[in-house]
Amino acid sequence: MSLLTTVMDHSLDDGYAEAARARGAEGRSRLPATAKGRLVLALGLALAATVVTVGAVNTQEAAPVLAKERDALVSRVNDANKAADALQRQVEEDRDKVEDAQAQALQSGDDGGLARLAAQAGTGEITGPGVKLVIEEAPGVGGGGNVSDPRNAEGFGNKGRVQDHDLQYAVNGLWLAGAEAVSVNGQRLTALSAIRAAGDAILVDNRPLVPPYTLLAIGDGPRLAQAFQDNEGGHYLKVIQDSYGIRSTVSAQKSLTLPAALGVTLRVAGKQSPSPSSAPSQSSVPQSSSQAPSSPTAKPKSPTSSGPSKSPGSTVKSTPSGTGAATP
């Protein structure tokens, strides 16, 4: 019992009690008691205040400098943009001058034959009667289960979106019907044109198109429209309309204007006079009494050409631009 009584009476160890009494004698203040300690503390606080003050002053002084540098950078960017815009305008003016000069060169001589050739090749603007074919994507998937599905062989999915193959069939149908020129959403087609897909987008000469797709074709309007509906292109559009709900309408137009193709230039081969150094000498060419040598200055026989067949009332205007050329 004496042990329990001792524990109850002296629950705090003597060492803890002595430490508590010593702390109470010193007080709860953590400030140094000596003059040296207080001096060191004052110096530390003064140094900290000096660092904070210097930092604030430097920040205030740097702010106007940064603002000036930013304003100068913005001014330089604006000046560069203005210079780029001026150069772009100059490029457009020079391009217009080049196109006008090329148009005049094509229209001069041969009674406009080169201009007609440029219109046929797609490098020149052409105006005349024709047809307008509009292909619209279906609001939903069609159900036609009894018609043949021309898309299955090409790996198409069962959806009502217009695919690049659909436009290819339609364009080939217009050419087959006798179209003289074709454009898709304002993009003139040439023999170098490509209609392909990039994801869900359809590209014509690497330019994306958005639905609805409007195909314009120059030709005898009513006859061209009927011929298109009777050939494979018209039949294909009828099938995908029954199968997928993709709508298409064909209408004859009294006057259509198709622009020149971008990035294509008509190049015509011509004769070139041989240089004197390339002409063979009489000593190096054997002469025969039975056959006379060909004259190096003989002109080649120019072929007769009546120009491309044109629908009644169609006119052409050459506005070439770019590189490459071929007739469709």
XYZ file of C-alpha atoms in Angstrom, residues 5 16 21 56 64 77 148 169 191 193 208 227 247 251 255 274 283 287 291 303:
20
model
C 0.276 5.858 -1.829
C 9.729 17.381 -14.379
C 9.910 25.534 -11.471
C 9.807 46.279 -53.357
C 7.783 50.581 -66.149
C 4.687 43.174 -84.374
C -28.231 -3.087 -105.111
C -19.087 9.045 -109.986
C -7.037 16.522 -116.026
C -7.537 17.389 -110.513
C -11.640 21.040 -98.508
C -27.868 12.359 -120.830
C -30.565 13.771 -102.259
C -31.492 21.442 -113.409
C -25.961 30.770 -118.292
C 17.958 26.002 -134.858
C 31.489 18.629 -145.576
C 25.169 14.334 -150.460
C 17.790 12.341 -152.312
C -2.171 20.897 -138.072
